[in-house]
mmCIF file of C-alpha atoms in Angstrom:
data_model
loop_
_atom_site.group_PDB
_atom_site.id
_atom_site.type_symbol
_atom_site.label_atom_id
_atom_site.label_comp_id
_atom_site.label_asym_id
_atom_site.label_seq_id
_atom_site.Cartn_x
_atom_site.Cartn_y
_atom_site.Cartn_z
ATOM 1 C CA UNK A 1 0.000 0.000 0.000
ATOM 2 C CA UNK A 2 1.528 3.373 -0.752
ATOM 3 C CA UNK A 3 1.665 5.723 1.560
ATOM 4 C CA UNK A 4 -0.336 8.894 2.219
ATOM 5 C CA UNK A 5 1.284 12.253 1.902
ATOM 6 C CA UNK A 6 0.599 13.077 5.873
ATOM 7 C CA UNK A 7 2.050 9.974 6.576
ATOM 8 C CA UNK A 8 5.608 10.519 4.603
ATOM 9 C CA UNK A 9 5.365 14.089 6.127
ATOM 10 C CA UNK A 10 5.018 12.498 9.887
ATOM 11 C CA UNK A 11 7.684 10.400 9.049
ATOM 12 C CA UNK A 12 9.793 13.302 8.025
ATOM 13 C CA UNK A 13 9.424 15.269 11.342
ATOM 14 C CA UNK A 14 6.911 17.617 10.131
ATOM 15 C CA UNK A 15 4.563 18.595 12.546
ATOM 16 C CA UNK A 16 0.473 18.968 12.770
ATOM 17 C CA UNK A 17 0.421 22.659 12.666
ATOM 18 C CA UNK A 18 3.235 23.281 9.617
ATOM 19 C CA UNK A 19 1.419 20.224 7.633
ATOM 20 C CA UNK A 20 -2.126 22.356 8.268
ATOM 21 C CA UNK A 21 -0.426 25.555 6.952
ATOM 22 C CA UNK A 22 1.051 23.967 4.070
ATOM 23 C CA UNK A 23 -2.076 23.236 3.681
ATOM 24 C CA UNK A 24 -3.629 26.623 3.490
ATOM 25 C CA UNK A 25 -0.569 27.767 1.564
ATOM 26 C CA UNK A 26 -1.255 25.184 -0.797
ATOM 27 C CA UNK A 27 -5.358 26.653 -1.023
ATOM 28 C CA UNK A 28 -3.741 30.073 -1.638
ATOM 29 C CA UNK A 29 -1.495 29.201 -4.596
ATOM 30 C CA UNK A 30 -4.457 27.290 -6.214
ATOM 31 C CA UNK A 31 -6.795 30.430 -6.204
ATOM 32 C CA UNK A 32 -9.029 29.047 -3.749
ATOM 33 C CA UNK A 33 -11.119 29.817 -0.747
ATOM 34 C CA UNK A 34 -9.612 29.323 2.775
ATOM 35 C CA UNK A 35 -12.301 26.552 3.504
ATOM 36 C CA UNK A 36 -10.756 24.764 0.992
ATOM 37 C CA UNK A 37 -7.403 24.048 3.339
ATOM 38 C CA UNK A 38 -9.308 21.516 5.462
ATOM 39 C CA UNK A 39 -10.233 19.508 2.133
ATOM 40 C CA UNK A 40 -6.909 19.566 1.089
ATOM 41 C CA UNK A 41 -6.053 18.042 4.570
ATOM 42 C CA UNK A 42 -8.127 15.388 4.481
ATOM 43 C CA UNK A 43 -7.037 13.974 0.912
ATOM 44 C CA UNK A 44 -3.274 14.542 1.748
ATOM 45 C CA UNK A 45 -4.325 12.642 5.175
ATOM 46 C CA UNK A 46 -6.303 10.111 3.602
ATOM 47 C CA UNK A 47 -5.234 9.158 -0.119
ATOM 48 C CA UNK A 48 -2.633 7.152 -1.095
ATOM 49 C CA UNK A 49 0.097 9.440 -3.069
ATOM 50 C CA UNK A 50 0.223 9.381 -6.942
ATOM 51 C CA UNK A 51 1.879 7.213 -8.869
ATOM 52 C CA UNK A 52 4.002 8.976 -12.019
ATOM 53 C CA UNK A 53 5.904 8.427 -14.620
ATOM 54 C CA UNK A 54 7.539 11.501 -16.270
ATOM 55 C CA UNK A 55 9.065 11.084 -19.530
ATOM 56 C CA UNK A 56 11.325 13.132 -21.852
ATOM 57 C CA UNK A 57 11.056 13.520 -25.666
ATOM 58 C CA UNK A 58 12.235 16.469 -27.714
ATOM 59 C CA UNK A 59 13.225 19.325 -25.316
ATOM 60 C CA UNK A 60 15.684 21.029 -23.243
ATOM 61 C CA UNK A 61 14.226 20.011 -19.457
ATOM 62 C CA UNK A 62 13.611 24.032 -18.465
ATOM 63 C CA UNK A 63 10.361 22.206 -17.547
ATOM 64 C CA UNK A 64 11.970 20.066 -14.671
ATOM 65 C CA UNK A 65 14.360 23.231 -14.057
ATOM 66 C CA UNK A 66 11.051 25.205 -13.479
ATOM 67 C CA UNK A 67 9.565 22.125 -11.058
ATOM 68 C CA UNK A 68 12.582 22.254 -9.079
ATOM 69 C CA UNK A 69 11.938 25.689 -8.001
ATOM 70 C CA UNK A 70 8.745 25.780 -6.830
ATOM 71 C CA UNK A 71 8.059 27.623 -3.604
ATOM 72 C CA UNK A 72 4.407 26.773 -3.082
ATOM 73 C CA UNK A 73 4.677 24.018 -2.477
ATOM 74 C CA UNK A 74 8.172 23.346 -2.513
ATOM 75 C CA UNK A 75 8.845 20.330 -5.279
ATOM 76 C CA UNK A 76 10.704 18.729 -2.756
ATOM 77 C CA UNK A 77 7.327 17.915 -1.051
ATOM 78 C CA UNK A 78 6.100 17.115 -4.061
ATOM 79 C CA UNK A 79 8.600 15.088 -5.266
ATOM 80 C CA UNK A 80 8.951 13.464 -1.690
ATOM 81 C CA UNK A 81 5.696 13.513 -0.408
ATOM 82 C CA UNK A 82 2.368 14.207 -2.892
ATOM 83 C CA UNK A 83 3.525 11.976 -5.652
ATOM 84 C CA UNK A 84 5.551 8.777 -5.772
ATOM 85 C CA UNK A 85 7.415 9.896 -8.724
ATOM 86 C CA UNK A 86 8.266 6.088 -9.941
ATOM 87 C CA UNK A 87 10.518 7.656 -12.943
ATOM 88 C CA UNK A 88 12.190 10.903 -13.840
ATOM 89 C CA UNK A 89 15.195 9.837 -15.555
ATOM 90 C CA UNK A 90 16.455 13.512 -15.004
ATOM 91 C CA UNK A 91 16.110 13.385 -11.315
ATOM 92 C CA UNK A 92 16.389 9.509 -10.385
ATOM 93 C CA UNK A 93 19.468 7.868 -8.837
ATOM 94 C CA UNK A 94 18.523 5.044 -10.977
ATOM 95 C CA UNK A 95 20.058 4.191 -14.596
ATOM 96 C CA UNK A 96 20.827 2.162 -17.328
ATOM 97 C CA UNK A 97 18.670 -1.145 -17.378
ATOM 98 C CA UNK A 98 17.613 -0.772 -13.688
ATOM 99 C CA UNK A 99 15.766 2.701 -14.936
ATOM 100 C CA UNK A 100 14.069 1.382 -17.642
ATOM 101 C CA UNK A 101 12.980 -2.019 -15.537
ATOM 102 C CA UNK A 102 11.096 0.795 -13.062
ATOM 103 C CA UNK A 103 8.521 1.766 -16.014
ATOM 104 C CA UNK A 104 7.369 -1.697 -16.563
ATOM 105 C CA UNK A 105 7.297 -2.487 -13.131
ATOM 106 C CA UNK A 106 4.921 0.957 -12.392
ATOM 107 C CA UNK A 107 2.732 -0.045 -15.233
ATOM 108 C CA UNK A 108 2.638 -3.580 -13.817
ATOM 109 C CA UNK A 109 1.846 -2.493 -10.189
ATOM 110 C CA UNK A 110 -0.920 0.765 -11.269
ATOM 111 C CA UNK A 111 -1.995 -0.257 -14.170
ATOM 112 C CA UNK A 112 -4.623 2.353 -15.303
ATOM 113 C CA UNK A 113 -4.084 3.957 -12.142
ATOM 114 C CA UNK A 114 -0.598 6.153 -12.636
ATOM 115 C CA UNK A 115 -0.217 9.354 -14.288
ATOM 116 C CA UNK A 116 1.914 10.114 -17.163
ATOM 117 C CA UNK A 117 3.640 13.851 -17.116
ATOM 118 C CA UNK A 118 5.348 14.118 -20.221
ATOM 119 C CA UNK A 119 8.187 17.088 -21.085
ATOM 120 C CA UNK A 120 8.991 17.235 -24.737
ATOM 121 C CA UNK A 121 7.480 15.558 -27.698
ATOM 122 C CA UNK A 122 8.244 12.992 -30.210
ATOM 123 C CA UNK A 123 8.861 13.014 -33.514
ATOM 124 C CA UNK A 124 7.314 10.861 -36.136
ATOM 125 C CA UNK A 125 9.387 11.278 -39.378
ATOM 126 C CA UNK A 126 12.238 8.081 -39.516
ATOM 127 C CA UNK A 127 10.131 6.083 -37.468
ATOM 128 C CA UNK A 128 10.777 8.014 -34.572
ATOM 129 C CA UNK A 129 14.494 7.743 -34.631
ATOM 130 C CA UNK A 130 14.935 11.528 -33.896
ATOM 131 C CA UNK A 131 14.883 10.811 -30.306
ATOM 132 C CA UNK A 132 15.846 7.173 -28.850
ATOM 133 C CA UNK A 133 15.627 6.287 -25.163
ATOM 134 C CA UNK A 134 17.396 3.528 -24.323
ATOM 135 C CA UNK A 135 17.890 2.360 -27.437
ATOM 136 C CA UNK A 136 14.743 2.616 -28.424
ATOM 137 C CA UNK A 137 11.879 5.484 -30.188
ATOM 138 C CA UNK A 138 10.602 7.586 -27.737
ATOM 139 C CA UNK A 139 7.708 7.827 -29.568
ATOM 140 C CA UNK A 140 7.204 3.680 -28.755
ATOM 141 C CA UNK A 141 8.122 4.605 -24.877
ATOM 142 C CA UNK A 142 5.437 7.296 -25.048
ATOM 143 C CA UNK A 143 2.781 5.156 -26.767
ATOM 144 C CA UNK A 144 3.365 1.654 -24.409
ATOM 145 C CA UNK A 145 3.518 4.201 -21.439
ATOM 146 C CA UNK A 146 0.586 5.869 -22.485
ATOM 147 C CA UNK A 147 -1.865 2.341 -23.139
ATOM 148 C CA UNK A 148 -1.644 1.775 -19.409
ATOM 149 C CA UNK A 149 -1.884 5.305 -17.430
ATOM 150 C CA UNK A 150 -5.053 7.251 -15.680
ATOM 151 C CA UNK A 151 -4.426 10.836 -17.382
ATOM 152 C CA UNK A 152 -1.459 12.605 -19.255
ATOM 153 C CA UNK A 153 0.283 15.940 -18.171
ATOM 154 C CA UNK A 154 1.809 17.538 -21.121
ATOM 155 C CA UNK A 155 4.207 19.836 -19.300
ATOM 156 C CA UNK A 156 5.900 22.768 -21.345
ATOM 157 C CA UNK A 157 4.567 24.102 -24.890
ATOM 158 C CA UNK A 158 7.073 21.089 -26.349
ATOM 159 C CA UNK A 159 4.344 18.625 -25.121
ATOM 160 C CA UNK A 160 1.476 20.811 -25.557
ATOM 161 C CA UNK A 161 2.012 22.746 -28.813
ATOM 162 C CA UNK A 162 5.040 21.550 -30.179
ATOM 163 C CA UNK A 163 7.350 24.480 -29.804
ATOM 164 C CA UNK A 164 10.821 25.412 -31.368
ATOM 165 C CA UNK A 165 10.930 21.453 -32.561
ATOM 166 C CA UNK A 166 7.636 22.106 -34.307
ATOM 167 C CA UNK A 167 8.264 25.095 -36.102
ATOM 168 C CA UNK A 168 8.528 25.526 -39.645
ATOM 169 C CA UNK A 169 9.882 23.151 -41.823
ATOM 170 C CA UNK A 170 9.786 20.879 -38.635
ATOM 171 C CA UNK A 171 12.097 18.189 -40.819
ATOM 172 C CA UNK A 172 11.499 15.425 -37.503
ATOM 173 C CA UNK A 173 7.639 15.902 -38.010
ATOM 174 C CA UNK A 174 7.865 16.867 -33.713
ATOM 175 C CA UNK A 175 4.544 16.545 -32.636
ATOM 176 C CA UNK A 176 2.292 17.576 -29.163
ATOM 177 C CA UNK A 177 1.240 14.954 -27.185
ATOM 178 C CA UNK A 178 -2.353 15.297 -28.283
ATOM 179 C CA UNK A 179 -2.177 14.489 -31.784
ATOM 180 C CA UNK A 180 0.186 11.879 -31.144
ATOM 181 C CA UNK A 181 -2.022 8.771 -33.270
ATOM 182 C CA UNK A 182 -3.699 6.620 -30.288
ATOM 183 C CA UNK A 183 -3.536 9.148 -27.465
ATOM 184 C CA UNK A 184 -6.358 11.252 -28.324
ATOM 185 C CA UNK A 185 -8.529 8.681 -26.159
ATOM 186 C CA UNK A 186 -6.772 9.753 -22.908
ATOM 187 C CA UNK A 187 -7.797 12.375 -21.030
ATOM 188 C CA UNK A 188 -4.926 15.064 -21.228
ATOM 189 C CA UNK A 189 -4.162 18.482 -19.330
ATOM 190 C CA UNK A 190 -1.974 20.599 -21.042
ATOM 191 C CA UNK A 191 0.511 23.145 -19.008
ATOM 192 C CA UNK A 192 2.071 25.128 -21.801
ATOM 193 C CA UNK A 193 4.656 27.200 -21.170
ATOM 194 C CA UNK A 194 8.331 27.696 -22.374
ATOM 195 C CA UNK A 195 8.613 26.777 -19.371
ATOM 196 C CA UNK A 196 5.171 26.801 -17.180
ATOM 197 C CA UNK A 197 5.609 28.711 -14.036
ATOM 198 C CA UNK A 198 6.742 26.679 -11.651
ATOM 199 C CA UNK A 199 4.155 26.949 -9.054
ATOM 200 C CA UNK A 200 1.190 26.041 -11.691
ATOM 201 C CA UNK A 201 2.907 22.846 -12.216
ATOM 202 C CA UNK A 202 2.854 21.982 -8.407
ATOM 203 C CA UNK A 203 -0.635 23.696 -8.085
ATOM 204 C CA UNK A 204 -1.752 21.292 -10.768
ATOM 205 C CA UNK A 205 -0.580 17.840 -9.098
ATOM 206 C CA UNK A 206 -1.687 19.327 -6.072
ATOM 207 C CA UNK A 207 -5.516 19.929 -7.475
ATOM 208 C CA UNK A 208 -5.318 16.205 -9.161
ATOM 209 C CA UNK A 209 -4.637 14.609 -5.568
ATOM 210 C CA UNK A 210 -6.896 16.606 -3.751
ATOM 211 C CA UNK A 211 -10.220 16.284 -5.919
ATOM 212 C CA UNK A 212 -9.405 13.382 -7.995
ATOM 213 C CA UNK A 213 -9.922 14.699 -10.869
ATOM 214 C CA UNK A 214 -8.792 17.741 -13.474
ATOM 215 C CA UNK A 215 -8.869 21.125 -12.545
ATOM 216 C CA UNK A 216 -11.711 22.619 -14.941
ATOM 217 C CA UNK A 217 -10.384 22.825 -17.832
ATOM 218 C CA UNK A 218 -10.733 25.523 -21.254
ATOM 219 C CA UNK A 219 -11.409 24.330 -24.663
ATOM 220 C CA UNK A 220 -7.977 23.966 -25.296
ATOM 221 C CA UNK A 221 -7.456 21.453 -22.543
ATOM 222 C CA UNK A 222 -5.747 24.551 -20.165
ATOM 223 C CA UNK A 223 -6.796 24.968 -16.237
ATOM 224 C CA UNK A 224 -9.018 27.738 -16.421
ATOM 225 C CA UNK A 225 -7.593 28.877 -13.008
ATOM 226 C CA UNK A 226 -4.086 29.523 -14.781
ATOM 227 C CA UNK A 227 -5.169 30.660 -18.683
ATOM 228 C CA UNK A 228 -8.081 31.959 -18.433
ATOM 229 C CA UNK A 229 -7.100 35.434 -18.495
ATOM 230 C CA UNK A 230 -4.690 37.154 -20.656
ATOM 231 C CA UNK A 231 -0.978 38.463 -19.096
ATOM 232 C CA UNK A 232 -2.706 42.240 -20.570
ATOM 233 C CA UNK A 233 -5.126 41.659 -18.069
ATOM 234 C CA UNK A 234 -3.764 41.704 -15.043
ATOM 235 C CA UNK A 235 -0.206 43.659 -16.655
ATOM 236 C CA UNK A 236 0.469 46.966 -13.807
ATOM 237 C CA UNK A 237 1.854 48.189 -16.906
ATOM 238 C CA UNK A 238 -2.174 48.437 -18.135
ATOM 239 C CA UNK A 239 -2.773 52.128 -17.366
ATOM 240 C CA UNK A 240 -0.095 53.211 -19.806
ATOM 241 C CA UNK A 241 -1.448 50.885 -22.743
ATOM 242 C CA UNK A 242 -4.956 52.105 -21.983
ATOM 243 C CA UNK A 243 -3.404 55.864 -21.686
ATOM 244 C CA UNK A 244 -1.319 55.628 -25.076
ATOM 245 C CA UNK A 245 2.171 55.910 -23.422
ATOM 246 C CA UNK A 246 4.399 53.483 -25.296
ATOM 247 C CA UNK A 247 7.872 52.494 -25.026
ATOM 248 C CA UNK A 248 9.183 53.390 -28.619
ATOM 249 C CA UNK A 249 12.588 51.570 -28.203
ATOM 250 C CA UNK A 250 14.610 50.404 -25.387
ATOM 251 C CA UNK A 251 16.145 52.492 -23.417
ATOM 252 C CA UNK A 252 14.221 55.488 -24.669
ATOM 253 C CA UNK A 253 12.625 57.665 -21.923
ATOM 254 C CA UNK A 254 9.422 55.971 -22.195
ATOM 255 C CA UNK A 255 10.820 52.716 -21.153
ATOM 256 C CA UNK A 256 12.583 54.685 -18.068
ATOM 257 C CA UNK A 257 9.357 55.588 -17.008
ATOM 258 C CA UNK A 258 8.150 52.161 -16.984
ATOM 259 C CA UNK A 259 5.393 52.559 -20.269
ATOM 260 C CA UNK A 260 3.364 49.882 -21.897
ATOM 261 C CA UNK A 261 6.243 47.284 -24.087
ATOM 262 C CA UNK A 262 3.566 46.433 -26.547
ATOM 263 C CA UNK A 263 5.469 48.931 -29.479
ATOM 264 C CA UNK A 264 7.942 46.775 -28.820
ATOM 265 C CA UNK A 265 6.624 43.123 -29.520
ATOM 266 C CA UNK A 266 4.998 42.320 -26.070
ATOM 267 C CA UNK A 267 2.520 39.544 -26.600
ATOM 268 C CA UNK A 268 0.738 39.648 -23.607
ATOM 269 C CA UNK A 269 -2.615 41.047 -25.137
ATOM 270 C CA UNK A 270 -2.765 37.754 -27.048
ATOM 271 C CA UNK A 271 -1.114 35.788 -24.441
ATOM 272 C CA UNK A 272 -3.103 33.406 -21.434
ATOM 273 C CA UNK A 273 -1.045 32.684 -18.581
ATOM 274 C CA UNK A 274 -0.891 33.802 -15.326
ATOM 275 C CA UNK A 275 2.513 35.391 -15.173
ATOM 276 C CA UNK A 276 1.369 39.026 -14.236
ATOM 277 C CA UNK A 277 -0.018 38.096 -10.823
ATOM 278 C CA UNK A 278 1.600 34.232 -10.154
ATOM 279 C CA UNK A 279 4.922 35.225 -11.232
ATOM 280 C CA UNK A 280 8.407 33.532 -11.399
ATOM 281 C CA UNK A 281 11.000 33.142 -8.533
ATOM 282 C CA UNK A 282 8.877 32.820 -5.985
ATOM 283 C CA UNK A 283 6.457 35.500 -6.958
ATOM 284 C CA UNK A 284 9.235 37.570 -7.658
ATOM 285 C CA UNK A 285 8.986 39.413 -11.299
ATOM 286 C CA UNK A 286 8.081 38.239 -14.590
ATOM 287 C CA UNK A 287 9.329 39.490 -17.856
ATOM 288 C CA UNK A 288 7.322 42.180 -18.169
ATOM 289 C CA UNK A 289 8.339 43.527 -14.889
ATOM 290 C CA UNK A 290 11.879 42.671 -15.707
ATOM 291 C CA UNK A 291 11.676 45.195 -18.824
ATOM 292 C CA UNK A 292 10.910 42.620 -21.490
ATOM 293 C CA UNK A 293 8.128 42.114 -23.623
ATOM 294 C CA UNK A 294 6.199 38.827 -23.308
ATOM 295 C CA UNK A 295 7.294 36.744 -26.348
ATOM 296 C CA UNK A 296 4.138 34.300 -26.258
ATOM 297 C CA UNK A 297 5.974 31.483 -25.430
ATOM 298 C CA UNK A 298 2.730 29.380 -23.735
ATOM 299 C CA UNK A 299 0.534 30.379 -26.659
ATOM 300 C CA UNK A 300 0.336 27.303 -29.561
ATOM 301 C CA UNK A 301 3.105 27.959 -32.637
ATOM 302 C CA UNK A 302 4.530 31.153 -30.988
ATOM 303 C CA UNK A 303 7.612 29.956 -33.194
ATOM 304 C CA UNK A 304 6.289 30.370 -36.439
ATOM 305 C CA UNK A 305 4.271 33.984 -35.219
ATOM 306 C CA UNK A 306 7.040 36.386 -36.740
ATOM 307 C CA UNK A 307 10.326 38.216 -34.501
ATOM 308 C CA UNK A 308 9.477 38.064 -30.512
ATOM 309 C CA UNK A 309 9.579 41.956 -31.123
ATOM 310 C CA UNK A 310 7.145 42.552 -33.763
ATOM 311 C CA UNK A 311 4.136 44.492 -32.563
ATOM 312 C CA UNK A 312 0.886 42.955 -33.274
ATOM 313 C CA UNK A 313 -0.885 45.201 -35.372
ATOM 314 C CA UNK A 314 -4.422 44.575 -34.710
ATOM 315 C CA UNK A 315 -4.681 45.036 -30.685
ATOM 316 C CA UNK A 316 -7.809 47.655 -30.034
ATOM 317 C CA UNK A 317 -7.292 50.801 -27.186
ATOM 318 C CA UNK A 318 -9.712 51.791 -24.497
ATOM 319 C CA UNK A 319 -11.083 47.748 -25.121
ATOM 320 C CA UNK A 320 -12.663 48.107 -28.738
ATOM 321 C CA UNK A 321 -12.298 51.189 -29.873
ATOM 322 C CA UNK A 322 -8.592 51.540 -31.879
ATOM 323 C CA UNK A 323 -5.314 49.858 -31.948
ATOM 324 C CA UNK A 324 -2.830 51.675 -30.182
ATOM 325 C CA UNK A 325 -1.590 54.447 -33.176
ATOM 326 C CA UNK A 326 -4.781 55.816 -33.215
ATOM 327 C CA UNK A 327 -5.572 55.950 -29.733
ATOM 328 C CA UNK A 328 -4.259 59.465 -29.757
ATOM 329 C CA UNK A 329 -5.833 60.353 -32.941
ATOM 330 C CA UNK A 330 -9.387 59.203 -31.445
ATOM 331 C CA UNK A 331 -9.176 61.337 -28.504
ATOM 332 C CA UNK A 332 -8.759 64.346 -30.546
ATOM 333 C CA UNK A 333 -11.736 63.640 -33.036
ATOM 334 C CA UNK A 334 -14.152 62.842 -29.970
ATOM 335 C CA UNK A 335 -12.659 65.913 -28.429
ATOM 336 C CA UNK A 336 -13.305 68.053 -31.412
ATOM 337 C CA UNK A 337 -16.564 66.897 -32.218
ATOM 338 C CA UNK A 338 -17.667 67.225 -28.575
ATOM 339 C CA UNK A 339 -16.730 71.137 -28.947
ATOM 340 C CA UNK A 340 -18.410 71.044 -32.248
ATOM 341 C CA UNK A 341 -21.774 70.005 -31.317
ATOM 342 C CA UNK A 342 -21.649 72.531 -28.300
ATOM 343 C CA UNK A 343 -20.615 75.090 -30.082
ATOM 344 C CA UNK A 344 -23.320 74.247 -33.367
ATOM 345 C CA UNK A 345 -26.031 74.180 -29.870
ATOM 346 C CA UNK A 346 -25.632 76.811 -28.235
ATOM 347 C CA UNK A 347 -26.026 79.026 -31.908
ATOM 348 C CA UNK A 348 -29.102 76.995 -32.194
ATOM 349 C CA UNK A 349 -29.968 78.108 -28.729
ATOM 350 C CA UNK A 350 -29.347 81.700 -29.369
ATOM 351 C CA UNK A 351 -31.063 81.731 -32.493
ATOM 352 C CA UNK A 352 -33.949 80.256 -30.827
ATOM 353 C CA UNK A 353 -33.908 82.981 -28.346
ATOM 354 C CA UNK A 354 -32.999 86.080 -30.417
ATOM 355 C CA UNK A 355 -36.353 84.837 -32.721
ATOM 356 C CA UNK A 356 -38.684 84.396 -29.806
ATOM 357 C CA UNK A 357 -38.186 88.174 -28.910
ATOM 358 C CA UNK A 358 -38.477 89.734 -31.838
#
């Protein structure tokens, strides 16, 4: 029988009262309500942890870099206590044969009852021999690990969208998790991001063992409680854009003053993560912050969308009304015609007057 999270965390000296505000931590960085901390209690008290298997296709692990640094929860709870990770080959003392002999013996023990988080993608030109694990396709590893497991996590915008390997003329034919041919059946969560903020990932394991199920997800297989919003929404830098005050260029006085980046290629009115108010480093900053424009990367072929600092041209002021060149040039007309139409009344007023006494 595997063990419960609050038993590991007994076991590892924690105490009732830090396990019950982990807890509420925990009910914080999901977005929920403070009643929800005794729930969380309960499952971590009650449920056995989570059996996973995390593979690696076509990427460069900044997905597992991201994990690793995850403050709420820390991934060495996680790692340690919410999940039995069986296999991480990035992470795992393990190698060789003895590695390899864990997957079979997960899918033997939980069969239809693990979860399979998957970083990277395979491709499918060459029979898959782009990427070989152990002397074999990844894209056969994926596909036998895949027949046997509860859900899939595609972690990262490799597994989700495809990314850099996907982008035009893609010569390995890389290709996201989801239309890999035979996985479509499987329910899959997608956590795109190049890489997803750290905390989302552990928010998102954390939500699975809790409720037993997916977070609610969009129509694009995203929890709503992380991408349902655009970065614009929630940006401080907001006022500016909705003011007109751009930064022209770097360094220029504009971007001194802190101004709106999106003159400057920033994504983030087309872009649905949670960055502006989650944030990286432990709620730290986030590019935008940092004096970067958002380059997209969690949105699907933000590879093949033109330079990370090309302005979108079609991106409407004040909401609807223009894009951001003519925001000026808007004001002044309403301005203008305002005065117009008081000016053309009140001679309509005095004309009205001047007649009625003679």
């Amino acid at each position: 029988m595997t063990e419960t999270f609050y038993e590991v965390m007994r076991r590892q000296g924690i105490t009732r009262r830090s396990f019950l505000k982990f807890c509420s931590l925990t009910a914080a960085a999901l977005g929920l309500g403070p009643s929800f901390a005794p729930k969380i209690a309960e499952a971590m008290e009650t449920k056995p942890r989570i059996p996973v298997l995390w593979l690696h296709g076509l990427e460069c692990t900044c997905c597992s870099e991201s994990f690793i640094r995850s403050a709420h929860p820390l991934a060495k709870d996680v790692v340690l206590s919410m999940i039995s990770l069986d296999y991480d080959d990035t992470i795992m003392a393990a190698a060789g044969h003895q590695a390899e002999a864990i997957i079979e013996e997960t899918i033997a023990k939980y069969d239809g009852n693990y979860i399979l988080a998957v970083e990277g993608n395979p491709p499918l030109n060459q029979d898959g021999m782009s990427c070989i694990i152990a002397g074999r396709p990844f894209l056969e590893q994926l596909k036998h690990a895949a027949d046997h497991c509860k859900a899939i996590i595609s972690w990262g915008s490799c597994a989700s969208w495809g990314c850099v390997q996907a982008a035009r003329p893609n010569p390995t034919q890389a290709t996201p998790v989801h239309k890999v041919p035979g996985l479509a059946a499987k329910p899959i969560i997608k956590v795109p991001g190049c890489p997803p903020i750290a905390e989302v990932m552990t928010a998102v394991i954390t939500y699975i063992l809790t409720f037993e199920k997916f977070p609610e997800l969009d129509r694009q297989g995203r929890p709503k409680m992380f991408y349902s919003q655009r970065i614009h929404d929630k940006c401080y830098r907001r006022p500016h854009f909705d003011a007109g005050q751009f930064v022209e260029k770097f360094d220029d006085e504009g971007a001194k003053k802190g101004y709106c980046l999106y003159k400057v290629g920033c994504k983030g009115p087309t872009t649905y993560n949670a960055c502006s108010t989650v944030r990286w480093n432990g709620g730290l900053s986030f590019p935008i912050q940092a004096g970067h424009p958002c380059i997209g990367c969690s949105e699907d072929g933000f590879w093949d969308k033109g330079s990370f600092y090309d302005r979108l041209t079609d991106i409407k002021g004040f909401g609807i009304e223009a894009n951001a060149d003519e925001i000026g040039g808007t004001a002044a007309v309403v301005v203008g015609a305002a005065a117009a139409a008081h000016a053309a009344a009140s001679a309509v007023k005095r004309a009205r007057d001047k007649g009625g006494n003679s």
